Coordinates of C-alpha atoms in Angstrom, one line a residue:
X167 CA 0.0 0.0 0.0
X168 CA 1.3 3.4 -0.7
X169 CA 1.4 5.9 1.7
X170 CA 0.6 9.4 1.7
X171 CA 3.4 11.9 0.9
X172 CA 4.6 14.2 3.6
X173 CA 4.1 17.7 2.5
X174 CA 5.8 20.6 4.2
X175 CA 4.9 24.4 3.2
X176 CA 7.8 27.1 3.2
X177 CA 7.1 30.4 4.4
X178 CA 9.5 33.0 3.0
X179 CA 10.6 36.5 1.7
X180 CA 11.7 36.4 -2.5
X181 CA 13.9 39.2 -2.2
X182 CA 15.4 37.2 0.5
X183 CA 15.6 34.0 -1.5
X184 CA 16.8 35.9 -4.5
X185 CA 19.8 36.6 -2.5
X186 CA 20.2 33.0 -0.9
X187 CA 18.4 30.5 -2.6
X188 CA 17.6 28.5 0.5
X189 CA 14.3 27.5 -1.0
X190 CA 15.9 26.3 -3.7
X191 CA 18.3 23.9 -1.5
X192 CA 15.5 23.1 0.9
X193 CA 13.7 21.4 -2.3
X194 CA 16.0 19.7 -3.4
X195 CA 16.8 18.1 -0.2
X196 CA 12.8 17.5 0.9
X197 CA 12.8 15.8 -2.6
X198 CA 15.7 13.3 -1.5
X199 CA 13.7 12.4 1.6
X200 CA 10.1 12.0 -0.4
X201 CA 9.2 15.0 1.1
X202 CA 7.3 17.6 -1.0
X203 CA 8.4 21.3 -0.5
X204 CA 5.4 23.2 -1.4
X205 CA 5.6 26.7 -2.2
X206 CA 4.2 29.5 -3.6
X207 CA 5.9 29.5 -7.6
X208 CA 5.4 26.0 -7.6
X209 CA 1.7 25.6 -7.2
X210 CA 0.7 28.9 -8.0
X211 CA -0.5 29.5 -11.3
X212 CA -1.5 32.4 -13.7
X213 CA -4.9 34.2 -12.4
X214 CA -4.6 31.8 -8.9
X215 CA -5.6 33.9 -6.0
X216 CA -2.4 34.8 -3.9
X217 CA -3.8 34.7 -0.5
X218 CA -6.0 31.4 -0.8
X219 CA -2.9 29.9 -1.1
X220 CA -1.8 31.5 2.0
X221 CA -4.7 30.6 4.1
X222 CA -4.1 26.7 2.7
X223 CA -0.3 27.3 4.1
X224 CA -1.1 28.6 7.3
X225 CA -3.3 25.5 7.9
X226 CA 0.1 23.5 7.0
X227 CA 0.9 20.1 9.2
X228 CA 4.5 21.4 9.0
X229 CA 5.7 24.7 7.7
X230 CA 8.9 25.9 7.5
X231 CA 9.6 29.5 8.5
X232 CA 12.4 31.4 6.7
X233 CA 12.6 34.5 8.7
X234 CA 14.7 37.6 7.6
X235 CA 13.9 41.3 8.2
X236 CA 12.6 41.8 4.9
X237 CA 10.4 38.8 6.2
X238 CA 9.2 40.1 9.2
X239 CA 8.5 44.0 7.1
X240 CA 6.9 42.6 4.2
X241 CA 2.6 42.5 4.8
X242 CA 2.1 39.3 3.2
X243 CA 5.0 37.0 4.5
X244 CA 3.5 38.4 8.2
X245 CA 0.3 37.8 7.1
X246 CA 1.0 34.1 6.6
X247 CA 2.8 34.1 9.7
X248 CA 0.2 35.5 11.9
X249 CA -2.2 33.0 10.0
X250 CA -0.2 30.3 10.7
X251 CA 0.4 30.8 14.7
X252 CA -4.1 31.4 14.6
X253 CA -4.3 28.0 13.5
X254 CA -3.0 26.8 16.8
X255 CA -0.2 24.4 17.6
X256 CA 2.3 26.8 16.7
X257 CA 5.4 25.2 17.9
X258 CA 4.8 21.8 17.1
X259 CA 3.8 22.5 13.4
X260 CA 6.7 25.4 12.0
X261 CA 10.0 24.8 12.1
X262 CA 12.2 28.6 11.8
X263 CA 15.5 29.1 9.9
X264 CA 17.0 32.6 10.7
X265 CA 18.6 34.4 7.9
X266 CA 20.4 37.9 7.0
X267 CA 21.7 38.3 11.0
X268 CA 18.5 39.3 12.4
X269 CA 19.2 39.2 16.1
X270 CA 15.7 38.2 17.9
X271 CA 17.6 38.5 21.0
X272 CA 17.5 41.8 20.8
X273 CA 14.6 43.8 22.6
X274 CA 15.6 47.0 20.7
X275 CA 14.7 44.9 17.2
X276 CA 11.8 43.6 18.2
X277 CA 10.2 47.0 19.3
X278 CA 11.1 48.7 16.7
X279 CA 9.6 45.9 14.5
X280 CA 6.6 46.5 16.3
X281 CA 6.9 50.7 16.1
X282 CA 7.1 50.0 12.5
X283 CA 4.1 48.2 11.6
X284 CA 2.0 51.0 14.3
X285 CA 3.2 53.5 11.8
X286 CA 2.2 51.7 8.9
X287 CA -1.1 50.9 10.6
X288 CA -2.0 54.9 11.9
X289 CA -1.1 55.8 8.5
X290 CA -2.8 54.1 6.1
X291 CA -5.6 54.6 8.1
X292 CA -5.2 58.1 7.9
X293 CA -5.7 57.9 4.6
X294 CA -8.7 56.4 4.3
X295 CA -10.1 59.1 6.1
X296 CA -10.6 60.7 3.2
X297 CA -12.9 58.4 1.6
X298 CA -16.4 57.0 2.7
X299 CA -15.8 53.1 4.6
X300 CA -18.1 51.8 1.9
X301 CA -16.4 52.9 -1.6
X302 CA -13.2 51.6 -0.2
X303 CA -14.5 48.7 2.0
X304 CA -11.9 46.5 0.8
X305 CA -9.0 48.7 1.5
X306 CA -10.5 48.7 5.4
X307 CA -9.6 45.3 5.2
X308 CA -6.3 44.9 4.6
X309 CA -5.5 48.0 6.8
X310 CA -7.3 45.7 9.2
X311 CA -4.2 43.5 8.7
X312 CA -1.8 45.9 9.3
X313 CA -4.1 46.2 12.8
X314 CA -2.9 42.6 13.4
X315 CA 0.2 42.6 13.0
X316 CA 0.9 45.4 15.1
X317 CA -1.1 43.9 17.6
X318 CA 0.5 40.4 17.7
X319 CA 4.3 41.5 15.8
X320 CA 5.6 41.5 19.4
X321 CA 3.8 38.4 21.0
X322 CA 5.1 36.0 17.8
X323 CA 8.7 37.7 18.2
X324 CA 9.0 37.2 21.6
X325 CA 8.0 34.0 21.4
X326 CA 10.7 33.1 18.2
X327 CA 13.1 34.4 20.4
X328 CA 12.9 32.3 23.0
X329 CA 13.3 29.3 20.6
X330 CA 16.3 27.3 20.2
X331 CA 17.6 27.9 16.9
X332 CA 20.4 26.5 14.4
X333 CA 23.0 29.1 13.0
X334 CA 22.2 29.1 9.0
X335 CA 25.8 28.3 8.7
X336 CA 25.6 25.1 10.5
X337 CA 22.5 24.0 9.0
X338 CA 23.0 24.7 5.3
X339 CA 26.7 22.5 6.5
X340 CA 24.9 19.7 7.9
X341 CA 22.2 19.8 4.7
X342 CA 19.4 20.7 7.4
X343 CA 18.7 17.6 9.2
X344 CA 18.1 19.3 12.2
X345 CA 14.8 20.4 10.3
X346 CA 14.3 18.0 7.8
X347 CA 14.9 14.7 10.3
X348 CA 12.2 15.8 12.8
X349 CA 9.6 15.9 9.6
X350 CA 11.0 12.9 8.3
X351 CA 10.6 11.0 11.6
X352 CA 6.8 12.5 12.2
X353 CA 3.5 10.6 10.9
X354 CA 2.2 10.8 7.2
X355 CA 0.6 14.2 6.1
X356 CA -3.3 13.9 6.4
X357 CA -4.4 12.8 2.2
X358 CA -6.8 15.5 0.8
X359 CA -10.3 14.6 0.9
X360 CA -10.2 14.2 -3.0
X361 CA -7.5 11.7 -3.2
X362 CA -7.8 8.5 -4.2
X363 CA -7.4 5.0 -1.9
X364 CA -4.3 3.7 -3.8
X365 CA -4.9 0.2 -2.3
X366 CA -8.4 -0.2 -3.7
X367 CA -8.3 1.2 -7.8
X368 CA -12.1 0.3 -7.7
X369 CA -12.7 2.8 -5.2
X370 CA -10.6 5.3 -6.7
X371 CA -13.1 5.1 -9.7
X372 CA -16.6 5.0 -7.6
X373 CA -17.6 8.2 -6.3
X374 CA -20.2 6.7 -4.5
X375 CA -17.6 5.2 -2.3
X376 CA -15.6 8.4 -1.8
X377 CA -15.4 9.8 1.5
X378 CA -14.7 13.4 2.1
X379 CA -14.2 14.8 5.0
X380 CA -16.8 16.5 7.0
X381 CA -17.2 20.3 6.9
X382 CA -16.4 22.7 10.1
X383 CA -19.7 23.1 10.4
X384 CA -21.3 19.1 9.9
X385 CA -18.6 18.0 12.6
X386 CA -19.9 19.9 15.3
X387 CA -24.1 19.7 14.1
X388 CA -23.1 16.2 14.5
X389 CA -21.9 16.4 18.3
X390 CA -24.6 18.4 19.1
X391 CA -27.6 16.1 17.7
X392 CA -25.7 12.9 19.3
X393 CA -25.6 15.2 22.9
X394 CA -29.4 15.6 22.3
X395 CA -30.1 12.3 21.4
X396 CA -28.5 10.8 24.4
X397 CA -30.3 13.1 26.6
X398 CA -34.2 11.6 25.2
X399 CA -32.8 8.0 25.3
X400 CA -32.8 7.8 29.0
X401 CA -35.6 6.0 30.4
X402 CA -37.1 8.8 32.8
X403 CA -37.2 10.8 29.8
X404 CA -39.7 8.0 28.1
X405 CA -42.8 10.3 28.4
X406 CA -41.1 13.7 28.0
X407 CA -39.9 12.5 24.7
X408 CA -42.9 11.8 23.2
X409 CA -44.4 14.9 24.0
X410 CA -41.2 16.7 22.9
X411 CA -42.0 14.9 19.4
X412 CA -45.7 15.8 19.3
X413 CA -44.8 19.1 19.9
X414 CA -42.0 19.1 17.0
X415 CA -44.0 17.4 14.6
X416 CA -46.2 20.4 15.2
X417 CA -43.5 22.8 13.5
X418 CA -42.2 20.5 11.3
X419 CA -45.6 20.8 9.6
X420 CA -45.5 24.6 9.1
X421 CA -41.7 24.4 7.6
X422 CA -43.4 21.9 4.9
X423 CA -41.5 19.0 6.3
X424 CA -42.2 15.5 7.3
X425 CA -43.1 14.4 11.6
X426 CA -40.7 12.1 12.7
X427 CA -41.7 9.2 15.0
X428 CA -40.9 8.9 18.6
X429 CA -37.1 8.3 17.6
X430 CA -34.2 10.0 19.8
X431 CA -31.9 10.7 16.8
X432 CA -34.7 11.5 14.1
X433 CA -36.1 14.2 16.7
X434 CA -32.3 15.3 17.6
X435 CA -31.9 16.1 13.7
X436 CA -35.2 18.1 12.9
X437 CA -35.1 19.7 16.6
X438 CA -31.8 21.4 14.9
X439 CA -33.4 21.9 11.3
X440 CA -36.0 22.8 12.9
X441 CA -34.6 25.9 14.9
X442 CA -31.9 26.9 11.8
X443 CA -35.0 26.8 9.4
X444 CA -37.8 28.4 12.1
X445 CA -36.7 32.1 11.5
X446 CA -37.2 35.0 13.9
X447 CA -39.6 33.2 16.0
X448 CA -38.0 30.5 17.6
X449 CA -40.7 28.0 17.1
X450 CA -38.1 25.3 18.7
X451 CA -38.2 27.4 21.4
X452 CA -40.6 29.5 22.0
X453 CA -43.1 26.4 21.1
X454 CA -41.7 22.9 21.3
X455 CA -39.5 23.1 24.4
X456 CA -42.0 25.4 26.2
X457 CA -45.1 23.3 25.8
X458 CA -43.2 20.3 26.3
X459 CA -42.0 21.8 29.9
X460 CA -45.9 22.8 30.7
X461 CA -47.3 19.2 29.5
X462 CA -45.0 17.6 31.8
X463 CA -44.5 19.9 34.8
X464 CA -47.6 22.2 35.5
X465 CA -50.4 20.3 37.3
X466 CA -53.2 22.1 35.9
X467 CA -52.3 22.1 31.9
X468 CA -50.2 18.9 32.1
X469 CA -53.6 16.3 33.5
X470 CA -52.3 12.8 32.4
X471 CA -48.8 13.2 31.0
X472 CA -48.0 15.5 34.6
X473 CA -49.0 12.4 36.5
X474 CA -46.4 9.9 34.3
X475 CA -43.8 12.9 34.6
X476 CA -43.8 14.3 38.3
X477 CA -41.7 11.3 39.4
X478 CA -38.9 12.2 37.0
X479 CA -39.3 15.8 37.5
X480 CA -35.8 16.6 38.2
X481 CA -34.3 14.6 35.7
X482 CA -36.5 16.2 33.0
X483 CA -36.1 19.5 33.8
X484 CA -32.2 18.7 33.7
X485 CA -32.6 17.2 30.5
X486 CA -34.7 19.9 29.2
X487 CA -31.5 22.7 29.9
X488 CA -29.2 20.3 28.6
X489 CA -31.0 20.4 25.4
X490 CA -31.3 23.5 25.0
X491 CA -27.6 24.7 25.9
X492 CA -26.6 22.3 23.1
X493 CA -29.3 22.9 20.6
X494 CA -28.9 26.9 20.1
X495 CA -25.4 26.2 19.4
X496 CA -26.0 25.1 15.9
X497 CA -27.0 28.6 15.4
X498 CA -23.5 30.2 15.5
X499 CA -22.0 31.3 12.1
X500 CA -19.5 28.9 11.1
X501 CA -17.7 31.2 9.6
X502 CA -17.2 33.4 13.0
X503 CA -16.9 29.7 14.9
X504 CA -14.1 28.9 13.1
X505 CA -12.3 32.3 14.0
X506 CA -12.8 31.9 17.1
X507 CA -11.3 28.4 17.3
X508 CA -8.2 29.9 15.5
X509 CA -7.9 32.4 18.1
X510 CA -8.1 30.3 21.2
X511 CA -7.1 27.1 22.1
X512 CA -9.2 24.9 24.3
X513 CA -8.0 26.0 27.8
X514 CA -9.3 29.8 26.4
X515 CA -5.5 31.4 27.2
X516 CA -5.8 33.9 24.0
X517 CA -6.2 37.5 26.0
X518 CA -8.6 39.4 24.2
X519 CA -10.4 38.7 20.8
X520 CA -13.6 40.6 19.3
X521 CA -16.9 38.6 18.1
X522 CA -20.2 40.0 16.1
X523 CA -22.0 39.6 18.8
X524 CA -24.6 42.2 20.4
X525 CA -25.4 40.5 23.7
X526 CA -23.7 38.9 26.4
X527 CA -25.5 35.5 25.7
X528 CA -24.1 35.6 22.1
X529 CA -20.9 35.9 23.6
X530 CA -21.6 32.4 26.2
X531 CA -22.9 30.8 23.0
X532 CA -19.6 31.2 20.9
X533 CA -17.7 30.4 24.1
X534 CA -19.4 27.2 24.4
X535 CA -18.9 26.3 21.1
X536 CA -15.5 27.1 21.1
X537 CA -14.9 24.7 24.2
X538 CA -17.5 21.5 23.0
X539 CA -19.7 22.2 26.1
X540 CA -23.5 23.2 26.4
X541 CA -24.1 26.7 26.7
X542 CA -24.3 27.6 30.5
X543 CA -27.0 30.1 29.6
X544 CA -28.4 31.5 32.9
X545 CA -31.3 34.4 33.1
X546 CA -30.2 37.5 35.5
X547 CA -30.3 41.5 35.9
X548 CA -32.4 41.9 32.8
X549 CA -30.3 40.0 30.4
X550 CA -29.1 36.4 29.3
X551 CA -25.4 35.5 30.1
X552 CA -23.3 32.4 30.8
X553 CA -22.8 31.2 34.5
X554 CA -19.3 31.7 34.3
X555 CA -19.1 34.7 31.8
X556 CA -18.2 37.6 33.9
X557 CA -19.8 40.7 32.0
X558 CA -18.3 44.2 32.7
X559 CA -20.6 46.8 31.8
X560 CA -17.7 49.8 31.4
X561 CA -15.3 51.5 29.1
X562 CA -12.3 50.0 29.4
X563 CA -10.5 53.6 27.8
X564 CA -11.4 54.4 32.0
X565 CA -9.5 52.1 33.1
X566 CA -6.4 54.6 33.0
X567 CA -8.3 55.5 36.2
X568 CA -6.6 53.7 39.0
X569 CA -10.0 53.5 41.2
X570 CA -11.7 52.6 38.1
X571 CA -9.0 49.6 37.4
X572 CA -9.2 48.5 40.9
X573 CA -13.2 48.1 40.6
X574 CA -12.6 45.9 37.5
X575 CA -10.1 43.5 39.7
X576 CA -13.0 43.2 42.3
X577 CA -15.8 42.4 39.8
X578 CA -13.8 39.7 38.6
X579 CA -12.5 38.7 42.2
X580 CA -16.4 39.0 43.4
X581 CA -17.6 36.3 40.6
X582 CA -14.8 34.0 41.2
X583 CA -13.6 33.7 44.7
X584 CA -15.9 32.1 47.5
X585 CA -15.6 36.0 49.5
X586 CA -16.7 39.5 48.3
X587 CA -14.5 42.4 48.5
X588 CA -15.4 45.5 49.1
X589 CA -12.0 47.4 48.4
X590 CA -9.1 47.2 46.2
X591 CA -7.0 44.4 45.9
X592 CA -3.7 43.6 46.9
X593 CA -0.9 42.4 45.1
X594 CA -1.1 38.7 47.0
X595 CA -4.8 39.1 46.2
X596 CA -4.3 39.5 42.6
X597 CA -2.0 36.4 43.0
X598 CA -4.7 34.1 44.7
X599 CA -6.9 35.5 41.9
X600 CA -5.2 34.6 39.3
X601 CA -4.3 31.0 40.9
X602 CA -7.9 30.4 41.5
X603 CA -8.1 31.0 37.8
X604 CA -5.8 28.5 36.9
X605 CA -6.7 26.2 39.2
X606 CA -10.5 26.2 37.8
X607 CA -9.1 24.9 34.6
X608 CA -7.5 22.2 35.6
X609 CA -10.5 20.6 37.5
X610 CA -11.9 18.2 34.8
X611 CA -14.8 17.3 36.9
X612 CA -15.9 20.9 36.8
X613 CA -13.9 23.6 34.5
X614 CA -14.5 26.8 35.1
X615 CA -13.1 28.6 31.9
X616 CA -14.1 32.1 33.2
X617 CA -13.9 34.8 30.7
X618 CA -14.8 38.8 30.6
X619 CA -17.5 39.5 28.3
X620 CA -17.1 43.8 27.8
X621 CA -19.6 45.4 25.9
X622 CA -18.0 48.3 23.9
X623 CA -18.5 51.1 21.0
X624 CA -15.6 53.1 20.0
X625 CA -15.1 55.2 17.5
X626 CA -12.1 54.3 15.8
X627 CA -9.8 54.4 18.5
X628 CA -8.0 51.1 18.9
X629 CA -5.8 52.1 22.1
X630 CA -8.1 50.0 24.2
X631 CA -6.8 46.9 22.9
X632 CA -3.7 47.7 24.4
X633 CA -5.2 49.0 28.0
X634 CA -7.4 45.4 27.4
X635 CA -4.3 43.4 27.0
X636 CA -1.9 44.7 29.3
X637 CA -4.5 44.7 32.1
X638 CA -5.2 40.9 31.6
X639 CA -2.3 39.4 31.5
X640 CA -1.8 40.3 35.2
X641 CA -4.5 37.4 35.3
X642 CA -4.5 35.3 32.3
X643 CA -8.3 35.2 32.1
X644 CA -9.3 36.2 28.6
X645 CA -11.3 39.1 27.9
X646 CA -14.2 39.0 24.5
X647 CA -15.3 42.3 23.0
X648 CA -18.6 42.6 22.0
X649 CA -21.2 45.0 20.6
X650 CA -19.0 46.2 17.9
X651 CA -21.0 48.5 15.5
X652 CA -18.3 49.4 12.7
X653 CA -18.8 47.9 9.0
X654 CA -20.4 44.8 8.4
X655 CA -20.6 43.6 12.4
X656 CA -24.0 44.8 13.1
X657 CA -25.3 41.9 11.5
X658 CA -24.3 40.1 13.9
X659 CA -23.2 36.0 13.7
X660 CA -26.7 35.0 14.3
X661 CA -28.2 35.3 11.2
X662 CA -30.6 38.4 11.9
X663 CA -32.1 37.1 14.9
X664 CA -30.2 37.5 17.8
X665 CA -32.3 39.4 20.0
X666 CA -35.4 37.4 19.2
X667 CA -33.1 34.0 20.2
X668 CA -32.3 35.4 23.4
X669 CA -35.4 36.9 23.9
X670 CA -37.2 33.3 23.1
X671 CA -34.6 31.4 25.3
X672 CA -35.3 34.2 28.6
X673 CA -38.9 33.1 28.3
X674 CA -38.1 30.0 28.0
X675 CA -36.0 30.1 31.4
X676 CA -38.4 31.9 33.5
X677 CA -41.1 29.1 32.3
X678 CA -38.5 26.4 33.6
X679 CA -37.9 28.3 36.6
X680 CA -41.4 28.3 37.9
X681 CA -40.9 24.2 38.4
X682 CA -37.6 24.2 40.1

């Protein structure tokens, strides 16, 4: 049987390797090994879109790095970079070759690196000033880059830096083995979904028998419908289920679609089609789970079926929640899911990142998602939240206030630690907070991934990032803008119905909470 070829990508400058050629070398030693080198004016070809290819690369199992100061000036090869390290597992995946005697080491470099892309960043937004946002909507974007890169230049150097790297002398001497052996020894690259099964030529020819893999999206619709479909299989959920489908069948009907029988998988399925297809209403909501709630728990409406159900109360209503803290996940934009994933990895350590969200439960919902949980959607103070989403209802441009900054510290300290404070804290205070924090995480019985949920408008200025940033990594707790009103974001990664979801799902919690 054949197996698949290793492919490693090769992120570089051209000037860079018009001067040096180590592409060059570095392809004609992969190609020794059975390695393919793949690059950008070896794949690319006349009318190919430039920065498809570089989203492809970023997304790389291996990718070799070839940083110069050209590299690290040029929009593009950062842009790639900065991809790349978004994708997540960063260090196991790229593999850096220095060139040109760029000194990383150096603190004085590495600011002035990141000076030189906030220049380039003020200034070519300057000049867009002078046009409206929408004739030049694309331009906004790619100085949105430049936004990036200033914001992260520093993060990515630092953490180059403090990698142990091969002088270029010594590894162009030793034919790069030090690079080229640790890809050698790692497991096959992943075959493209549209490759064919070598072993099996019939196969290869039968499209019926083809297998491609699942999209972002498909993966994580499935994990949802099997989390719902586990919770109806239970037996105390026997007569709660077949309400649940009554009720379903019910909207099924209006969205010109077939009832399902009293099947935990088939009612899984359309419960999601169901709510993706139901529009601003909610029907899922607003109707199915509602009713189904009533039927079983109130005395008066529920006659029969409340008799069957009291006994299980407790188990139904915990079923019910569970259900629906999976279910409205299938309504986050896949698109926006997927950023979000690139962003953070699982243990939520990014710092700060922005979502088109316009409420706090939007916010719980991507977090959810972004972890594999339910949504730990809880009802208080006029609004939907998560229970561990610590919302801050300030600007954080106030926080150059030092009384203002200290009230922050307490809101968070207040929603994690087992004792309110009243005044500022401490500097062992901030330490207990932020080992509380960590601590949380590590409990896998019952992980706390608290994160700050800040609700803010500005007007152009970008400074808060920086106030954001700085102030939370005193605490490594990641903070999520939200409410953003500047281009497209007002649409919001709901589809148009935000409000009404978290409208339907607040009615929908204060109907629950009158049984528990």
């Amino acid at each position: 049987m054949t197996t698949a070829i290793k492919k490693v990508f090769v992120s570089y400058s051209w000037r860079v390797e018009h001067d040096t050629g180590i592409v060059d070398t570095l392809e004609l030693l992969c190609k020794a090994r059975d390695i393919q080198l793949v690059r950008d004016n070896n794949v690319l070809q006349h009318g190919d879109l430039i920065r498809d290819f570089m989203d492809h690369l970023a997304g790389g199992e291996h990718v070799i790095t070839v940083f110069s100061d050209a590299y690290f000036k040029s929009t593009w090869c950062m842009y790639e970079l900065l991809t790349t390290w978004q994708r997540g597992n960063f260090k196991d995946r790229t593999y850096p070759i220095l060139v040109d005697g760029i000194n990383l080491q150096d603190s004085k470099y590495r600011t002035d690196l990141t000076e030189f892309w906030k220049k380039k960043y003020a200034s070519e937004k300057q000049n867009l000033k002078k046009h409206e946002p929408e004739d030049v909507k694309d331009e906004y974007d790619r100085v949105d880059i430049y936004r990036d890169i200033y914001q992260k230049i520093n993060k990515l150097l630092n953490f180059a830096a403090n990698r142990l790297t091969t002088p270029l002398d010594q590894l162009n001497a030793q034919h790069y083995i030090q690079i080229l052996d640790k890809i050698s020894s790692l497991k096959n690259g992943i075959k493209d979904s549209t490759d064919t099964d070598e072993s099996n030529p019939a196969k290869g020819t039968d499209k019926k028998n083809s297998r491609t893999t699942p999209k972002f999206q498909d993966k994580y619709i499935q994990v949802i419908q099997k989390h719902i479909a586990d919770a109806l299989s239970v037996e105390s959920m026997a007569v709660c289920k077949q309400v649940l489908c009554a009720e379903l069948n019910t909207v099924l009907v209006m969205l010109k679609r077939e009832k399902v029988e009293c099947n935990s998988k088939d009612i899984a399925e359309n419960l999601v089609f169901a709510l993706q297809h139901g529009g601003k209403n909610c029907p899922v909501i607003n109707k199915v789970l509602t009713n189904t709630v009533v039927r079983c728990l109130d005395k008066e409406k529920g006659g029969l079926t409340f008799e069957k159900s009291i006994p299980h109360r407790k188990d139904i209503i915990d079923k019910i929640e569970l259900i629906l803290g999976y279910l409205v996940l299938s309504l986050v934009d896949e698109d926006d899911a997927r950023d979000v994933s690139d962003w953070l990895n699982d243990n939520l350590d990014g710092f700060y990142f922005e979502l088109r969200v316009r409420t706090v439960g939007g916010v719980e919902l991507f977090i959810a998602r972004q972890q594999e949980r339910k949504a730990a959607i809880t009802y208080g103070d006029g609004y939907i939240t998560g229970k561990h989403l610590i919302f801050i209802d300030t600007d954080p441009l106030s926080w150059h206030d030092q009384v203002r900054l200290d009230e922050v510290k307490r809101i968070i300290w207040n929603n994690i630690m087992d004792d309110e404070r009243e005044q500022s804290l401490d500097e062992d205070e901030l330490e207990r907070l932020k080992a509380k924090i960590n601590t949380m995480r590590e409990i896998d019985h019952d992980p706390k991934n608290y994160c700050v949920a800040i609700k803010f408008e500005d007007g152009g200025d970008d400074s808060y990032r920086t106030i954001c940033e700085n102030f939370l990594m005193q605490l490594e707790i990641p903070l999520v803008r939200f409410g953003i009103k500047d281009k497209d974001v007002t649409q919001s990664s709901f589809g148009g119905i935000e409000f009404n979801l978290m409208s339907a799902i607040e009615e929908f919690l204060k109907t629950i909470n009158k049984y528990t």
